PDB file of C-alpha atoms in Angstrom:
ATOM      1  CA  UNK A   1      11.624   2.922   3.796  1.00  0.00           C
ATOM      2  CA  UNK A   2      14.617   4.893   4.904  1.00  0.00           C
ATOM      3  CA  UNK A   3      15.078   6.964   7.993  1.00  0.00           C
ATOM      4  CA  UNK A   4      14.723   6.685  11.726  1.00  0.00           C
ATOM      5  CA  UNK A   5      11.765   7.326  14.011  1.00  0.00           C
ATOM      6  CA  UNK A   6      11.458   8.532  17.581  1.00  0.00           C
ATOM      7  CA  UNK A   7       8.197   8.750  19.506  1.00  0.00           C
ATOM      8  CA  UNK A   8       7.353  10.703  22.610  1.00  0.00           C
ATOM      9  CA  UNK A   9       4.374  11.821  24.642  1.00  0.00           C
ATOM     10  CA  UNK A  10       3.634  14.819  22.399  1.00  0.00           C
ATOM     11  CA  UNK A  11       4.896  13.894  18.933  1.00  0.00           C
ATOM     12  CA  UNK A  12       6.496  11.431  16.557  1.00  0.00           C
ATOM     13  CA  UNK A  13       9.635  12.507  14.698  1.00  0.00           C
ATOM     14  CA  UNK A  14      10.900  10.889  11.508  1.00  0.00           C
ATOM     15  CA  UNK A  15      14.354  11.742  10.122  1.00  0.00           C
ATOM     16  CA  UNK A  16      15.714  10.649   6.744  1.00  0.00           C
ATOM     17  CA  UNK A  17      18.609  11.733   4.528  1.00  0.00           C
ATOM     18  CA  UNK A  18      17.565  14.591   2.245  1.00  0.00           C
ATOM     19  CA  UNK A  19      16.080  13.430  -1.038  1.00  0.00           C
ATOM     20  CA  UNK A  20      17.631  14.740  -4.231  1.00  0.00           C
ATOM     21  CA  UNK A  21      20.265  17.426  -4.308  1.00  0.00           C
ATOM     22  CA  UNK A  22      18.707  19.791  -1.766  1.00  0.00           C
ATOM     23  CA  UNK A  23      21.619  20.787   0.527  1.00  0.00           C
ATOM     24  CA  UNK A  24      19.453  22.755   2.957  1.00  0.00           C
ATOM     25  CA  UNK A  25      17.208  19.973   4.187  1.00  0.00           C
ATOM     26  CA  UNK A  26      13.465  20.170   4.730  1.00  0.00           C
ATOM     27  CA  UNK A  27      10.927  19.839   7.502  1.00  0.00           C
ATOM     28  CA  UNK A  28       7.216  19.084   7.647  1.00  0.00           C
ATOM     29  CA  UNK A  29       4.648  19.485  10.409  1.00  0.00           C
ATOM     30  CA  UNK A  30       1.612  17.215  10.410  1.00  0.00           C
ATOM     31  CA  UNK A  31      -1.480  17.548  12.579  1.00  0.00           C
ATOM     32  CA  UNK A  32      -4.288  15.173  11.651  1.00  0.00           C
ATOM     33  CA  UNK A  33      -8.009  15.782  11.984  1.00  0.00           C
ATOM     34  CA  UNK A  34      -8.072  13.643  15.139  1.00  0.00           C
ATOM     35  CA  UNK A  35      -6.568  16.628  16.979  1.00  0.00           C
ATOM     36  CA  UNK A  36      -9.625  18.787  16.435  1.00  0.00           C
ATOM     37  CA  UNK A  37     -10.770  21.796  14.440  1.00  0.00           C
ATOM     38  CA  UNK A  38      -8.597  23.666  11.939  1.00  0.00           C
ATOM     39  CA  UNK A  39      -7.526  26.500  14.292  1.00  0.00           C
ATOM     40  CA  UNK A  40      -6.355  23.961  16.873  1.00  0.00           C
ATOM     41  CA  UNK A  41      -4.408  21.982  14.272  1.00  0.00           C
ATOM     42  CA  UNK A  42      -2.820  25.213  13.038  1.00  0.00           C
ATOM     43  CA  UNK A  43      -1.835  26.145  16.586  1.00  0.00           C
ATOM     44  CA  UNK A  44      -0.202  22.741  17.085  1.00  0.00           C
ATOM     45  CA  UNK A  45       1.806  23.146  13.882  1.00  0.00           C
ATOM     46  CA  UNK A  46       2.818  26.703  14.847  1.00  0.00           C
ATOM     47  CA  UNK A  47       4.058  25.563  18.257  1.00  0.00           C
ATOM     48  CA  UNK A  48       6.042  22.696  16.702  1.00  0.00           C
ATOM     49  CA  UNK A  49       7.472  25.019  14.016  1.00  0.00           C
ATOM     50  CA  UNK A  50       8.594  27.556  16.651  1.00  0.00           C
ATOM     51  CA  UNK A  51      10.226  24.845  18.772  1.00  0.00           C
ATOM     52  CA  UNK A  52      12.038  23.377  15.755  1.00  0.00           C
ATOM     53  CA  UNK A  53      13.314  26.816  14.733  1.00  0.00           C
ATOM     54  CA  UNK A  54      14.553  27.377  18.286  1.00  0.00           C
ATOM     55  CA  UNK A  55      16.510  24.119  18.036  1.00  0.00           C
ATOM     56  CA  UNK A  56      18.204  25.246  14.813  1.00  0.00           C
ATOM     57  CA  UNK A  57      16.068  23.677  12.076  1.00  0.00           C
ATOM     58  CA  UNK A  58      15.817  23.026   9.216  1.00  0.00           C
ATOM     59  CA  UNK A  59      18.918  20.861   9.425  1.00  0.00           C
ATOM     60  CA  UNK A  60      21.269  20.487   6.432  1.00  0.00           C
ATOM     61  CA  UNK A  61      21.104  17.217   4.487  1.00  0.00           C
ATOM     62  CA  UNK A  62      18.067  15.971   6.452  1.00  0.00           C
ATOM     63  CA  UNK A  63      14.341  15.668   5.861  1.00  0.00           C
ATOM     64  CA  UNK A  64      12.526  15.833   9.203  1.00  0.00           C
ATOM     65  CA  UNK A  65       8.808  15.156   9.736  1.00  0.00           C
ATOM     66  CA  UNK A  66       7.034  16.098  12.968  1.00  0.00           C
ATOM     67  CA  UNK A  67       3.680  14.393  13.585  1.00  0.00           C
ATOM     68  CA  UNK A  68       1.570  15.883  16.385  1.00  0.00           C
ATOM     69  CA  UNK A  69      -0.087  13.602  18.919  1.00  0.00           C
ATOM     70  CA  UNK A  70      -3.294  14.480  20.759  1.00  0.00           C
ATOM     71  CA  UNK A  71      -1.611  15.650  23.998  1.00  0.00           C
ATOM     72  CA  UNK A  72       0.197  18.464  22.165  1.00  0.00           C
ATOM     73  CA  UNK A  73      -3.082  20.406  21.901  1.00  0.00           C
ATOM     74  CA  UNK A  74      -2.921  21.358  25.591  1.00  0.00           C
ATOM     75  CA  UNK A  75       0.873  21.463  26.013  1.00  0.00           C
ATOM     76  CA  UNK A  76       2.877  24.611  26.754  1.00  0.00           C
ATOM     77  CA  UNK A  77       5.667  25.764  24.447  1.00  0.00           C
ATOM     78  CA  UNK A  78       8.412  24.760  26.909  1.00  0.00           C
ATOM     79  CA  UNK A  79       7.037  21.224  27.169  1.00  0.00           C
ATOM     80  CA  UNK A  80       6.960  20.906  23.373  1.00  0.00           C
ATOM     81  CA  UNK A  81      10.509  22.272  23.131  1.00  0.00           C
ATOM     82  CA  UNK A  82      11.801  19.817  25.753  1.00  0.00           C
ATOM     83  CA  UNK A  83      10.003  16.876  24.135  1.00  0.00           C
ATOM     84  CA  UNK A  84      11.230  17.775  20.642  1.00  0.00           C
ATOM     85  CA  UNK A  85      14.792  18.225  21.887  1.00  0.00           C
ATOM     86  CA  UNK A  86      14.661  14.770  23.482  1.00  0.00           C
ATOM     87  CA  UNK A  87      13.382  13.137  20.275  1.00  0.00           C
ATOM     88  CA  UNK A  88      15.903  14.892  18.039  1.00  0.00           C
ATOM     89  CA  UNK A  89      18.673  14.073  20.520  1.00  0.00           C
ATOM     90  CA  UNK A  90      17.818  10.357  20.323  1.00  0.00           C
ATOM     91  CA  UNK A  91      18.064  10.580  16.535  1.00  0.00           C
ATOM     92  CA  UNK A  92      21.389  12.438  16.644  1.00  0.00           C
ATOM     93  CA  UNK A  93      20.068  15.602  14.989  1.00  0.00           C
ATOM     94  CA  UNK A  94      20.756  17.956  17.909  1.00  0.00           C
ATOM     95  CA  UNK A  95      22.847  17.766  21.050  1.00  0.00           C
ATOM     96  CA  UNK A  96      20.838  15.764  23.601  1.00  0.00           C
ATOM     97  CA  UNK A  97      21.910  18.085  26.449  1.00  0.00           C
ATOM     98  CA  UNK A  98      20.188  21.053  24.850  1.00  0.00           C
TER      99      UNK A  98
END
């Protein structure tokens, strides 16, 4: 296994060097069935995707995986953005002050 992991109250983030020759990098958003019904899982992924885009993703040369935790289902966008920024800052993907 390669890569680094950071966990927080709302999500887990896994970052690894980009596989292959893809210079743009990739991202993935995972919301398991434990979170609830399909519309709720879709909402969680949409909120994470919007927060990641606001932070400048997808990041070059990196594969980033965001795994939703159960508390994200009731979280506001600003809370998700702050939490994601903290996780990505710990991993050195974005500026931690952001």
